[in-house]
mmCIF file with all atom_site columns, C-alpha atoms in Angstrom:
data_model
loop_
_atom_site.group_PDB
_atom_site.id
_atom_site.type_symbol
_atom_site.label_atom_id
_atom_site.label_alt_id
_atom_site.label_comp_id
_atom_site.label_asym_id
_atom_site.label_entity_id
_atom_site.label_seq_id
_atom_site.pdbx_PDB_ins_code
_atom_site.Cartn_x
_atom_site.Cartn_y
_atom_site.Cartn_z
_atom_site.occupancy
_atom_site.B_iso_or_equiv
_atom_site.pdbx_formal_charge
_atom_site.auth_seq_id
_atom_site.auth_comp_id
_atom_site.auth_asym_id
_atom_site.auth_atom_id
_atom_site.pdbx_PDB_model_num
ATOM 1   C CA . MET W 1 1   ? 34.994  20.488  -37.600 1.00 55.00 ? 1   MET W CA 1
ATOM 2   C CA . PRO W 1 2   ? 31.831  21.886  -35.945 1.00 64.00 ? 2   PRO W CA 1
ATOM 3   C CA . PHE W 1 3   ? 29.538  19.448  -34.167 1.00 64.00 ? 3   PHE W CA 1
ATOM 4   C CA . ASP W 1 4   ? 26.300  18.754  -36.040 1.00 65.00 ? 4   ASP W CA 1
ATOM 5   C CA . VAL W 1 5   ? 23.350  17.920  -33.765 1.00 65.00 ? 5   VAL W CA 1
ATOM 6   C CA . ARG W 1 6   ? 21.630  16.270  -36.721 1.00 62.00 ? 6   ARG W CA 1
ATOM 7   C CA . ARG W 1 7   ? 23.827  13.214  -36.113 1.00 63.00 ? 7   ARG W CA 1
ATOM 8   C CA . PHE W 1 8   ? 21.377  12.249  -33.372 1.00 64.00 ? 8   PHE W CA 1
ATOM 9   C CA . ASP W 1 9   ? 18.554  11.910  -35.898 1.00 63.00 ? 9   ASP W CA 1
ATOM 10  C CA . ILE W 1 10  ? 17.314  8.308   -35.734 1.00 62.00 ? 10  ILE W CA 1
ATOM 11  C CA . TYR W 1 11  ? 14.570  8.973   -38.288 1.00 57.00 ? 11  TYR W CA 1
ATOM 12  C CA . ARG W 1 12  ? 16.623  9.906   -41.317 1.00 57.00 ? 12  ARG W CA 1
ATOM 13  C CA . LYS W 1 13  ? 14.717  10.747  -44.496 1.00 58.00 ? 13  LYS W CA 1
ATOM 14  C CA . VAL W 1 14  ? 15.538  9.069   -47.773 1.00 58.00 ? 14  VAL W CA 1
ATOM 15  C CA . PRO W 1 15  ? 15.197  11.344  -50.777 1.00 55.00 ? 15  PRO W CA 1
ATOM 16  C CA . LYS W 1 16  ? 16.380  9.182   -53.668 1.00 45.00 ? 16  LYS W CA 1
ATOM 17  C CA . ASP W 1 17  ? 19.331  7.098   -52.396 1.00 44.00 ? 17  ASP W CA 1
ATOM 18  C CA . LEU W 1 18  ? 20.749  9.355   -49.681 1.00 46.00 ? 18  LEU W CA 1
ATOM 19  C CA . THR W 1 19  ? 19.826  9.549   -46.000 1.00 56.00 ? 19  THR W CA 1
ATOM 20  C CA . GLN W 1 20  ? 19.109  13.068  -44.880 1.00 63.00 ? 20  GLN W CA 1
ATOM 21  C CA . PRO W 1 21  ? 19.306  13.886  -41.138 1.00 67.00 ? 21  PRO W CA 1
ATOM 22  C CA . THR W 1 22  ? 17.270  16.846  -39.935 1.00 68.00 ? 22  THR W CA 1
ATOM 23  C CA . TYR W 1 23  ? 17.276  19.060  -36.872 1.00 72.00 ? 23  TYR W CA 1
ATOM 24  C CA . THR W 1 24  ? 13.679  18.085  -36.153 1.00 73.00 ? 24  THR W CA 1
ATOM 25  C CA . GLY W 1 25  ? 14.531  14.397  -36.292 1.00 73.00 ? 25  GLY W CA 1
ATOM 26  C CA . ALA W 1 26  ? 17.506  14.892  -33.992 1.00 78.00 ? 26  ALA W CA 1
ATOM 27  C CA . PHE W 1 27  ? 15.364  16.815  -31.490 1.00 81.00 ? 27  PHE W CA 1
ATOM 28  C CA . ILE W 1 28  ? 12.659  14.126  -31.504 1.00 80.00 ? 28  ILE W CA 1
ATOM 29  C CA . SER W 1 29  ? 15.291  11.379  -31.148 1.00 81.00 ? 29  SER W CA 1
ATOM 30  C CA . ILE W 1 30  ? 16.838  13.057  -28.097 1.00 84.00 ? 30  ILE W CA 1
ATOM 31  C CA . LEU W 1 31  ? 13.395  13.487  -26.520 1.00 86.00 ? 31  LEU W CA 1
ATOM 32  C CA . CYS W 1 32  ? 12.676  9.801   -27.191 1.00 85.00 ? 32  CYS W CA 1
ATOM 33  C CA . CYS W 1 33  ? 15.849  8.699   -25.413 1.00 86.00 ? 33  CYS W CA 1
ATOM 34  C CA . ILE W 1 34  ? 15.089  10.910  -22.404 1.00 89.00 ? 34  ILE W CA 1
ATOM 35  C CA . PHE W 1 35  ? 11.506  9.668   -22.273 1.00 89.00 ? 35  PHE W CA 1
ATOM 36  C CA . ILE W 1 36  ? 12.598  6.010   -22.534 1.00 88.00 ? 36  ILE W CA 1
ATOM 37  C CA . LEU W 1 37  ? 15.205  6.517   -19.802 1.00 90.00 ? 37  LEU W CA 1
ATOM 38  C CA . PHE W 1 38  ? 12.579  8.072   -17.510 1.00 91.00 ? 38  PHE W CA 1
ATOM 39  C CA . LEU W 1 39  ? 10.115  5.214   -18.057 1.00 89.00 ? 39  LEU W CA 1
ATOM 40  C CA . PHE W 1 40  ? 12.874  2.618   -17.690 1.00 89.00 ? 40  PHE W CA 1
ATOM 41  C CA . LEU W 1 41  ? 13.931  4.027   -14.317 1.00 90.00 ? 41  LEU W CA 1
ATOM 42  C CA . SER W 1 42  ? 10.293  4.157   -13.190 1.00 87.00 ? 42  SER W CA 1
ATOM 43  C CA . GLU W 1 43  ? 9.745   0.522   -14.152 1.00 85.00 ? 43  GLU W CA 1
ATOM 44  C CA . LEU W 1 44  ? 13.046  -0.517  -12.562 1.00 87.00 ? 44  LEU W CA 1
ATOM 45  C CA . THR W 1 45  ? 12.031  1.144   -9.291  1.00 84.00 ? 45  THR W CA 1
ATOM 46  C CA . GLY W 1 46  ? 8.690   -0.660  -9.400  1.00 80.00 ? 46  GLY W CA 1
ATOM 47  C CA . PHE W 1 47  ? 10.409  -3.979  -10.153 1.00 81.00 ? 47  PHE W CA 1
ATOM 48  C CA . ILE W 1 48  ? 12.891  -3.669  -7.285  1.00 81.00 ? 48  ILE W CA 1
ATOM 49  C CA . ALA W 1 49  ? 10.238  -2.547  -4.786  1.00 77.00 ? 49  ALA W CA 1
ATOM 50  C CA . THR W 1 50  ? 7.705   -4.978  -3.344  1.00 77.00 ? 50  THR W CA 1
ATOM 51  C CA . GLU W 1 51  ? 3.961   -4.596  -3.033  1.00 77.00 ? 51  GLU W CA 1
ATOM 52  C CA . ILE W 1 52  ? 1.557   -5.869  -0.403  1.00 78.00 ? 52  ILE W CA 1
ATOM 53  C CA . VAL W 1 53  ? -1.550  -7.622  -1.707  1.00 78.00 ? 53  VAL W CA 1
ATOM 54  C CA . ASN W 1 54  ? -4.364  -8.310  0.735   1.00 77.00 ? 54  ASN W CA 1
ATOM 55  C CA . GLU W 1 55  ? -7.237  -10.770 0.527   1.00 80.00 ? 55  GLU W CA 1
ATOM 56  C CA . LEU W 1 56  ? -10.076 -12.008 2.714   1.00 77.00 ? 56  LEU W CA 1
ATOM 57  C CA . TYR W 1 57  ? -11.137 -15.598 3.207   1.00 76.00 ? 57  TYR W CA 1
ATOM 58  C CA . VAL W 1 58  ? -13.019 -17.779 5.681   1.00 79.00 ? 58  VAL W CA 1
ATOM 59  C CA . ASP W 1 59  ? -10.571 -20.144 7.369   1.00 68.00 ? 59  ASP W CA 1
ATOM 60  C CA . ASP W 1 60  ? -8.571  -20.901 10.482  1.00 59.00 ? 60  ASP W CA 1
ATOM 61  C CA . PRO W 1 61  ? -5.149  -19.560 9.485   1.00 53.00 ? 61  PRO W CA 1
ATOM 62  C CA . ASP W 1 62  ? -3.156  -21.043 12.337  1.00 55.00 ? 62  ASP W CA 1
ATOM 63  C CA . LYS W 1 63  ? -4.469  -24.561 12.942  1.00 56.00 ? 63  LYS W CA 1
ATOM 64  C CA . ASP W 1 64  ? -1.220  -25.883 14.390  1.00 55.00 ? 64  ASP W CA 1
ATOM 65  C CA . SER W 1 65  ? -0.318  -22.924 16.584  1.00 53.00 ? 65  SER W CA 1
ATOM 66  C CA . GLY W 1 66  ? -0.356  -23.271 20.337  1.00 49.00 ? 66  GLY W CA 1
ATOM 67  C CA . GLY W 1 67  ? -0.922  -19.517 20.713  1.00 52.00 ? 67  GLY W CA 1
ATOM 68  C CA . LYS W 1 68  ? -4.328  -19.472 19.063  1.00 58.00 ? 68  LYS W CA 1
ATOM 69  C CA . ILE W 1 69  ? -6.982  -17.383 20.794  1.00 61.00 ? 69  ILE W CA 1
ATOM 70  C CA . ASP W 1 70  ? -9.766  -19.676 22.026  1.00 60.00 ? 70  ASP W CA 1
ATOM 71  C CA . VAL W 1 71  ? -13.063 -18.410 19.896  1.00 67.00 ? 71  VAL W CA 1
ATOM 72  C CA . PRO W 1 72  ? -15.356 -15.816 22.666  1.00 78.00 ? 72  PRO W CA 1
ATOM 73  C CA . GLY W 1 73  ? -13.895 -14.697 26.117  1.00 86.00 ? 73  GLY W CA 1
ATOM 74  C CA . ASN W 1 74  ? -13.294 -11.763 28.410  1.00 88.00 ? 74  ASN W CA 1
ATOM 75  C CA . PHE W 1 75  ? -11.023 -10.290 31.004  1.00 88.00 ? 75  PHE W CA 1
ATOM 76  C CA . HIS W 1 76  ? -11.518 -7.338  33.290  1.00 88.00 ? 76  HIS W CA 1
ATOM 77  C CA . VAL W 1 77  ? -9.881  -4.887  35.656  1.00 86.00 ? 77  VAL W CA 1
ATOM 78  C CA . SER W 1 78  ? -11.599 -4.063  38.935  1.00 85.00 ? 78  SER W CA 1
ATOM 79  C CA . THR W 1 79  ? -11.025 -3.476  42.675  1.00 82.00 ? 79  THR W CA 1
ATOM 80  C CA . HIS W 1 80  ? -11.156 -6.432  45.030  1.00 75.00 ? 80  HIS W CA 1
ATOM 81  C CA . GLY W 1 81  ? -10.313 -6.481  48.720  1.00 70.00 ? 81  GLY W CA 1
ATOM 82  C CA . ALA W 1 82  ? -9.908  -9.472  51.052  1.00 68.00 ? 82  ALA W CA 1
ATOM 83  C CA . THR W 1 83  ? -12.070 -7.932  53.795  1.00 73.00 ? 83  THR W CA 1
ATOM 84  C CA . ALA W 1 84  ? -13.672 -4.783  52.383  1.00 72.00 ? 84  ALA W CA 1
ATOM 85  C CA . GLN W 1 85  ? -14.211 -2.941  49.150  1.00 73.00 ? 85  GLN W CA 1
ATOM 86  C CA . PRO W 1 86  ? -13.046 0.664   48.640  1.00 73.00 ? 86  PRO W CA 1
ATOM 87  C CA . GLN W 1 87  ? -15.749 3.246   49.290  1.00 76.00 ? 87  GLN W CA 1
ATOM 88  C CA . SER W 1 88  ? -14.849 5.536   46.406  1.00 80.00 ? 88  SER W CA 1
ATOM 89  C CA . PRO W 1 89  ? -13.309 3.530   43.544  1.00 83.00 ? 89  PRO W CA 1
ATOM 90  C CA . ASP W 1 90  ? -12.055 5.471   40.560  1.00 84.00 ? 90  ASP W CA 1
ATOM 91  C CA . MET W 1 91  ? -12.140 3.596   37.240  1.00 87.00 ? 91  MET W CA 1
ATOM 92  C CA . THR W 1 92  ? -11.000 6.468   35.014  1.00 89.00 ? 92  THR W CA 1
ATOM 93  C CA . HIS W 1 93  ? -8.170  5.218   32.813  1.00 89.00 ? 93  HIS W CA 1
ATOM 94  C CA . THR W 1 94  ? -6.023  5.544   29.728  1.00 92.00 ? 94  THR W CA 1
ATOM 95  C CA . ILE W 1 95  ? -5.166  2.587   27.464  1.00 91.00 ? 95  ILE W CA 1
ATOM 96  C CA . HIS W 1 96  ? -1.734  2.804   25.897  1.00 92.00 ? 96  HIS W CA 1
ATOM 97  C CA . LYS W 1 97  ? -1.683  -0.521  24.102  1.00 90.00 ? 97  LYS W CA 1
ATOM 98  C CA . LEU W 1 98  ? -3.844  -3.606  23.702  1.00 88.00 ? 98  LEU W CA 1
ATOM 99  C CA . ALA W 1 99  ? -2.693  -6.095  21.080  1.00 86.00 ? 99  ALA W CA 1
ATOM 100 C CA . PHE W 1 100 ? -3.071  -9.804  20.344  1.00 85.00 ? 100 PHE W CA 1
ATOM 101 C CA . GLY W 1 101 ? -0.652  -12.225 18.710  1.00 81.00 ? 101 GLY W CA 1
ATOM 102 C CA . GLU W 1 102 ? 2.695   -11.556 17.078  1.00 80.00 ? 102 GLU W CA 1
ATOM 103 C CA . LYS W 1 103 ? 3.670   -7.975  16.305  1.00 79.00 ? 103 LYS W CA 1
ATOM 104 C CA . LEU W 1 104 ? 3.945   -7.268  12.585  1.00 77.00 ? 104 LEU W CA 1
ATOM 105 C CA . GLN W 1 105 ? 6.719   -4.735  11.994  1.00 72.00 ? 105 GLN W CA 1
ATOM 106 C CA . VAL W 1 106 ? 5.887   -4.081  8.354   1.00 70.00 ? 106 VAL W CA 1
ATOM 107 C CA . GLN W 1 107 ? 5.706   -0.506  7.126   1.00 68.00 ? 107 GLN W CA 1
ATOM 108 C CA . LYS W 1 108 ? 3.284   -1.082  4.271   1.00 72.00 ? 108 LYS W CA 1
ATOM 109 C CA . VAL W 1 109 ? 0.731   -2.925  6.388   1.00 75.00 ? 109 VAL W CA 1
ATOM 110 C CA . GLN W 1 110 ? -1.615  -0.425  7.995   1.00 76.00 ? 110 GLN W CA 1
ATOM 111 C CA . GLY W 1 111 ? -4.178  -2.139  10.172  1.00 78.00 ? 111 GLY W CA 1
ATOM 112 C CA . ALA W 1 112 ? -6.046  -1.926  13.475  1.00 84.00 ? 112 ALA W CA 1
ATOM 113 C CA . PHE W 1 113 ? -3.571  -3.984  15.499  1.00 83.00 ? 113 PHE W CA 1
ATOM 114 C CA . ASN W 1 114 ? -3.826  -1.555  18.441  1.00 86.00 ? 114 ASN W CA 1
ATOM 115 C CA . ALA W 1 115 ? -7.265  -0.041  17.964  1.00 86.00 ? 115 ALA W CA 1
ATOM 116 C CA . LEU W 1 116 ? -7.619  0.859   21.643  1.00 89.00 ? 116 LEU W CA 1
ATOM 117 C CA . GLY W 1 117 ? -4.210  2.528   21.830  1.00 87.00 ? 117 GLY W CA 1
ATOM 118 C CA . GLY W 1 118 ? -4.606  6.063   23.163  1.00 86.00 ? 118 GLY W CA 1
ATOM 119 C CA . ALA W 1 119 ? -8.162  5.590   24.480  1.00 87.00 ? 119 ALA W CA 1
ATOM 120 C CA . ASN W 1 120 ? -8.644  8.234   27.178  1.00 88.00 ? 120 ASN W CA 1
ATOM 121 C CA . ARG W 1 121 ? -11.386 7.917   29.810  1.00 88.00 ? 121 ARG W CA 1
ATOM 122 C CA . LEU W 1 122 ? -9.915  10.293  32.393  1.00 87.00 ? 122 LEU W CA 1
ATOM 123 C CA . SER W 1 123 ? -12.911 12.624  32.189  1.00 87.00 ? 123 SER W CA 1
ATOM 124 C CA . SER W 1 124 ? -15.540 9.897   32.629  1.00 87.00 ? 124 SER W CA 1
ATOM 125 C CA . ASN W 1 125 ? -17.551 9.158   35.796  1.00 87.00 ? 125 ASN W CA 1
ATOM 126 C CA . PRO W 1 126 ? -15.145 7.541   38.333  1.00 86.00 ? 126 PRO W CA 1
ATOM 127 C CA . LEU W 1 127 ? -17.908 5.173   39.497  1.00 86.00 ? 127 LEU W CA 1
ATOM 128 C CA . ALA W 1 128 ? -18.822 4.030   35.977  1.00 88.00 ? 128 ALA W CA 1
ATOM 129 C CA . SER W 1 129 ? -18.058 0.625   34.517  1.00 88.00 ? 129 SER W CA 1
ATOM 130 C CA . HIS W 1 130 ? -16.658 0.392   30.996  1.00 90.00 ? 130 HIS W CA 1
ATOM 131 C CA . ASP W 1 131 ? -17.382 -2.334  28.466  1.00 93.00 ? 131 ASP W CA 1
ATOM 132 C CA . TYR W 1 132 ? -15.092 -2.731  25.454  1.00 93.00 ? 132 TYR W CA 1
ATOM 133 C CA . ILE W 1 133 ? -16.547 -5.107  22.862  1.00 93.00 ? 133 ILE W CA 1
ATOM 134 C CA . LEU W 1 134 ? -13.774 -6.386  20.590  1.00 92.00 ? 134 LEU W CA 1
ATOM 135 C CA . LYS W 1 135 ? -14.215 -8.204  17.287  1.00 91.00 ? 135 LYS W CA 1
ATOM 136 C CA . ILE W 1 136 ? -10.891 -9.926  16.660  1.00 90.00 ? 136 ILE W CA 1
ATOM 137 C CA . VAL W 1 137 ? -9.850  -10.599 13.052  1.00 89.00 ? 137 VAL W CA 1
ATOM 138 C CA . PRO W 1 138 ? -7.099  -13.201 12.419  1.00 88.00 ? 138 PRO W CA 1
ATOM 139 C CA . THR W 1 139 ? -4.328  -11.767 10.243  1.00 87.00 ? 139 THR W CA 1
ATOM 140 C CA . VAL W 1 140 ? -1.644  -13.579 8.244   1.00 87.00 ? 140 VAL W CA 1
ATOM 141 C CA . TYR W 1 141 ? 1.437   -11.947 6.737   1.00 86.00 ? 141 TYR W CA 1
ATOM 142 C CA . GLU W 1 142 ? 3.468   -13.882 4.149   1.00 86.00 ? 142 GLU W CA 1
ATOM 143 C CA . ASP W 1 143 ? 6.794   -12.426 2.993   1.00 84.00 ? 143 ASP W CA 1
ATOM 144 C CA . LEU W 1 144 ? 8.710   -13.055 -0.255  1.00 82.00 ? 144 LEU W CA 1
ATOM 145 C CA . SER W 1 145 ? 10.393  -16.165 1.150   1.00 82.00 ? 145 SER W CA 1
ATOM 146 C CA . GLY W 1 146 ? 7.008   -17.727 2.001   1.00 81.00 ? 146 GLY W CA 1
ATOM 147 C CA . ARG W 1 147 ? 7.466   -17.333 5.764   1.00 84.00 ? 147 ARG W CA 1
ATOM 148 C CA . ARG W 1 148 ? 4.174   -16.677 7.557   1.00 85.00 ? 148 ARG W CA 1
ATOM 149 C CA . ARG W 1 149 ? 3.503   -14.643 10.667  1.00 84.00 ? 149 ARG W CA 1
ATOM 150 C CA . PHE W 1 150 ? 0.221   -14.674 12.551  1.00 85.00 ? 150 PHE W CA 1
ATOM 151 C CA . SER W 1 151 ? -1.326  -11.732 14.325  1.00 86.00 ? 151 SER W CA 1
ATOM 152 C CA . TYR W 1 152 ? -4.745  -10.263 15.085  1.00 89.00 ? 152 TYR W CA 1
ATOM 153 C CA . GLN W 1 153 ? -6.472  -7.003  14.273  1.00 88.00 ? 153 GLN W CA 1
ATOM 154 C CA . TYR W 1 154 ? -9.639  -5.923  16.001  1.00 90.00 ? 154 TYR W CA 1
ATOM 155 C CA . THR W 1 155 ? -12.486 -3.459  15.893  1.00 89.00 ? 155 THR W CA 1
ATOM 156 C CA . VAL W 1 156 ? -13.922 -2.040  19.084  1.00 91.00 ? 156 VAL W CA 1
ATOM 157 C CA . ALA W 1 157 ? -17.165 -0.602  20.462  1.00 91.00 ? 157 ALA W CA 1
ATOM 158 C CA . ASN W 1 158 ? -17.536 0.623   24.009  1.00 90.00 ? 158 ASN W CA 1
ATOM 159 C CA . LYS W 1 159 ? -20.161 1.713   26.499  1.00 90.00 ? 159 LYS W CA 1
ATOM 160 C CA . GLU W 1 160 ? -19.993 3.391   29.899  1.00 89.00 ? 160 GLU W CA 1
ATOM 161 C CA . TYR W 1 161 ? -22.573 2.806   32.645  1.00 85.00 ? 161 TYR W CA 1
ATOM 162 C CA . VAL W 1 162 ? -23.142 2.799   36.406  1.00 86.00 ? 162 VAL W CA 1
ATOM 163 C CA . ALA W 1 163 ? -24.490 -0.620  37.458  1.00 79.00 ? 163 ALA W CA 1
ATOM 164 C CA . TYR W 1 164 ? -26.893 -1.282  40.348  1.00 79.00 ? 164 TYR W CA 1
ATOM 165 C CA . SER W 1 165 ? -28.390 -4.412  41.858  1.00 73.00 ? 165 SER W CA 1
ATOM 166 C CA . HIS W 1 166 ? -31.030 -4.984  44.551  1.00 69.00 ? 166 HIS W CA 1
ATOM 167 C CA . THR W 1 167 ? -28.274 -4.593  47.177  1.00 71.00 ? 167 THR W CA 1
ATOM 168 C CA . GLY W 1 168 ? -27.094 -1.257  45.828  1.00 68.00 ? 168 GLY W CA 1
ATOM 169 C CA . ARG W 1 169 ? -24.356 -0.047  43.497  1.00 71.00 ? 169 ARG W CA 1
ATOM 170 C CA . ILE W 1 170 ? -22.158 -2.707  41.914  1.00 77.00 ? 170 ILE W CA 1
ATOM 171 C CA . ILE W 1 171 ? -18.390 -2.279  42.122  1.00 83.00 ? 171 ILE W CA 1
ATOM 172 C CA . PRO W 1 172 ? -17.308 -0.769  38.783  1.00 87.00 ? 172 PRO W CA 1
ATOM 173 C CA . ALA W 1 173 ? -14.978 -2.626  36.441  1.00 88.00 ? 173 ALA W CA 1
ATOM 174 C CA . ILE W 1 174 ? -13.347 -2.301  33.051  1.00 90.00 ? 174 ILE W CA 1
ATOM 175 C CA . TRP W 1 175 ? -14.428 -5.223  30.866  1.00 91.00 ? 175 TRP W CA 1
ATOM 176 C CA . PHE W 1 176 ? -12.815 -6.420  27.661  1.00 93.00 ? 176 PHE W CA 1
ATOM 177 C CA . ARG W 1 177 ? -15.117 -8.875  25.883  1.00 92.00 ? 177 ARG W CA 1
ATOM 178 C CA . TYR W 1 178 ? -13.783 -10.374 22.668  1.00 90.00 ? 178 TYR W CA 1
ATOM 179 C CA . ASP W 1 179 ? -15.078 -12.605 19.925  1.00 89.00 ? 179 ASP W CA 1
ATOM 180 C CA . LEU W 1 180 ? -13.165 -14.108 17.000  1.00 86.00 ? 180 LEU W CA 1
ATOM 181 C CA . SER W 1 181 ? -14.255 -13.250 13.464  1.00 85.00 ? 181 SER W CA 1
ATOM 182 C CA . PRO W 1 182 ? -14.550 -16.113 10.923  1.00 83.00 ? 182 PRO W CA 1
ATOM 183 C CA . ILE W 1 183 ? -12.973 -13.829 8.309   1.00 85.00 ? 183 ILE W CA 1
ATOM 184 C CA . THR W 1 184 ? -9.177  -13.922 7.960   1.00 87.00 ? 184 THR W CA 1
ATOM 185 C CA . VAL W 1 185 ? -7.135  -11.098 6.432   1.00 88.00 ? 185 VAL W CA 1
ATOM 186 C CA . LYS W 1 186 ? -4.041  -12.194 4.523   1.00 88.00 ? 186 LYS W CA 1
ATOM 187 C CA . TYR W 1 187 ? -1.246  -9.852  3.422   1.00 87.00 ? 187 TYR W CA 1
ATOM 188 C CA . THR W 1 188 ? 1.132   -11.265 0.797   1.00 87.00 ? 188 THR W CA 1
ATOM 189 C CA . GLU W 1 189 ? 4.396   -9.586  -0.159  1.00 85.00 ? 189 GLU W CA 1
ATOM 190 C CA . ARG W 1 190 ? 4.996   -9.812  -3.908  1.00 83.00 ? 190 ARG W CA 1
ATOM 191 C CA . ARG W 1 191 ? 7.443   -8.626  -6.509  1.00 81.00 ? 191 ARG W CA 1
ATOM 192 C CA . GLN W 1 192 ? 6.739   -8.079  -10.189 1.00 81.00 ? 192 GLN W CA 1
ATOM 193 C CA . PRO W 1 193 ? 7.867   -11.122 -12.269 1.00 82.00 ? 193 PRO W CA 1
ATOM 194 C CA . PHE W 1 194 ? 11.039  -10.585 -14.319 1.00 84.00 ? 194 PHE W CA 1
ATOM 195 C CA . TYR W 1 195 ? 9.381   -11.582 -17.600 1.00 86.00 ? 195 TYR W CA 1
ATOM 196 C CA . ARG W 1 196 ? 6.741   -8.885  -17.086 1.00 85.00 ? 196 ARG W CA 1
ATOM 197 C CA . PHE W 1 197 ? 9.478   -6.320  -16.437 1.00 85.00 ? 197 PHE W CA 1
ATOM 198 C CA . ILE W 1 198 ? 11.266  -7.258  -19.700 1.00 89.00 ? 198 ILE W CA 1
ATOM 199 C CA . THR W 1 199 ? 7.983   -7.219  -21.639 1.00 89.00 ? 199 THR W CA 1
ATOM 200 C CA . THR W 1 200 ? 7.144   -3.763  -20.306 1.00 87.00 ? 200 THR W CA 1
ATOM 201 C CA . ILE W 1 201 ? 10.605  -2.400  -21.206 1.00 88.00 ? 201 ILE W CA 1
ATOM 202 C CA . CYS W 1 202 ? 10.314  -3.776  -24.768 1.00 89.00 ? 202 CYS W CA 1
ATOM 203 C CA . ALA W 1 203 ? 6.848   -2.252  -25.090 1.00 89.00 ? 203 ALA W CA 1
ATOM 204 C CA . ILE W 1 204 ? 8.146   1.110   -23.846 1.00 87.00 ? 204 ILE W CA 1
ATOM 205 C CA . ILE W 1 205 ? 11.064  1.178   -26.312 1.00 86.00 ? 205 ILE W CA 1
ATOM 206 C CA . GLY W 1 206 ? 9.072   -0.089  -29.300 1.00 87.00 ? 206 GLY W CA 1
ATOM 207 C CA . GLY W 1 207 ? 6.040   2.073   -28.620 1.00 87.00 ? 207 GLY W CA 1
ATOM 208 C CA . THR W 1 208 ? 8.051   5.234   -28.039 1.00 86.00 ? 208 THR W CA 1
ATOM 209 C CA . PHE W 1 209 ? 10.100  4.908   -31.220 1.00 83.00 ? 209 PHE W CA 1
ATOM 210 C CA . THR W 1 210 ? 7.044   3.998   -33.288 1.00 85.00 ? 210 THR W CA 1
ATOM 211 C CA . VAL W 1 211 ? 4.984   6.971   -32.113 1.00 85.00 ? 211 VAL W CA 1
ATOM 212 C CA . ALA W 1 212 ? 7.968   9.314   -32.417 1.00 83.00 ? 212 ALA W CA 1
ATOM 213 C CA . GLY W 1 213 ? 8.624   8.041   -35.942 1.00 80.00 ? 213 GLY W CA 1
ATOM 214 C CA . ILE W 1 214 ? 5.028   8.796   -36.934 1.00 83.00 ? 214 ILE W CA 1
ATOM 215 C CA . ILE W 1 215 ? 5.279   12.299  -35.451 1.00 83.00 ? 215 ILE W CA 1
ATOM 216 C CA . ASP W 1 216 ? 8.598   12.949  -37.190 1.00 79.00 ? 216 ASP W CA 1
ATOM 217 C CA . SER W 1 217 ? 7.255   11.669  -40.506 1.00 79.00 ? 217 SER W CA 1
ATOM 218 C CA . CYS W 1 218 ? 4.195   13.933  -40.250 1.00 82.00 ? 218 CYS W CA 1
ATOM 219 C CA . ILE W 1 219 ? 6.359   16.949  -39.420 1.00 80.00 ? 219 ILE W CA 1
ATOM 220 C CA . PHE W 1 220 ? 8.765   16.204  -42.292 1.00 77.00 ? 220 PHE W CA 1
ATOM 221 C CA . THR W 1 221 ? 5.923   15.648  -44.774 1.00 79.00 ? 221 THR W CA 1
ATOM 222 C CA . ALA W 1 222 ? 4.240   18.878  -43.714 1.00 81.00 ? 222 ALA W CA 1
ATOM 223 C CA . SER W 1 223 ? 7.567   20.730  -43.971 1.00 78.00 ? 223 SER W CA 1
ATOM 224 C CA . GLU W 1 224 ? 8.211   19.431  -47.485 1.00 75.00 ? 224 GLU W CA 1
ATOM 225 C CA . ALA W 1 225 ? 4.669   20.314  -48.563 1.00 79.00 ? 225 ALA W CA 1
ATOM 226 C CA . TRP W 1 226 ? 5.119   23.826  -47.143 1.00 80.00 ? 226 TRP W CA 1
ATOM 227 C CA . LYS W 1 227 ? 8.388   24.231  -49.068 1.00 77.00 ? 227 LYS W CA 1
ATOM 228 C CA . LYS W 1 228 ? 6.664   23.196  -52.306 1.00 77.00 ? 228 LYS W CA 1
ATOM 229 C CA . ILE W 1 229 ? 3.880   25.689  -51.663 1.00 76.00 ? 229 ILE W CA 1
ATOM 230 C CA . GLN W 1 230 ? 6.415   28.462  -51.067 1.00 75.00 ? 230 GLN W CA 1
ATOM 231 C CA . ILE W 1 231 ? 8.312   27.524  -54.261 1.00 75.00 ? 231 ILE W CA 1
ATOM 232 C CA . GLY W 1 232 ? 5.027   27.529  -56.189 1.00 70.00 ? 232 GLY W CA 1
ATOM 233 C CA . LYS W 1 233 ? 4.228   31.001  -54.881 1.00 62.00 ? 233 LYS W CA 1
ATOM 234 C CA . MET W 1 234 ? 7.675   32.318  -55.829 1.00 59.00 ? 234 MET W CA 1
ATOM 235 C CA . SER W 1 235 ? 7.443   30.874  -59.342 1.00 55.00 ? 235 SER W CA 1
#
């Protein structure tokens, strides 16, 4: 017995008391199933994956931590001798990494945790001092389990200058001056709720079959009307 593709027709027509499958209905039904499967897999991937939501607020995120940065300060690199200073200091430099707080090894979080990384001052004046002005932003990362990690991002501005006093040229130095921002950035790892996933799947299935049924009904009605017109022409 040859296979009849019309068996796949979900939208069977009812002339009188008999259901009548059609090739058009079967084709639309197959497309519906493929479309639903595609959307289901897309929603399932989104449900399994997590998203990172960020927010800003004014607060001290780590009140009980002993590693908190105490709000403005500075540190510097220079040349100091016990008996004499070098005659020709050279303060050209490259910064590979400058970071504060705990390292956040999270792929989806892209921030300025090492804003000075790769800074190259090898072509600058060897006798020049360098000032790096850092604005440090407290950062909190909360994972799905509710565990929090505290780190710091920062923005940076810099200037280069040769300093003099009434006694002559001042020994150059590399200064890092930092200040803590009152704004805290919080990253929260979230997953779509299960009830929303089920609701979306039901909406996909119901909506797809409803729209496809309307399309199939319009095509069938137009086909029947065309047949009647052709019969009327022949008669």
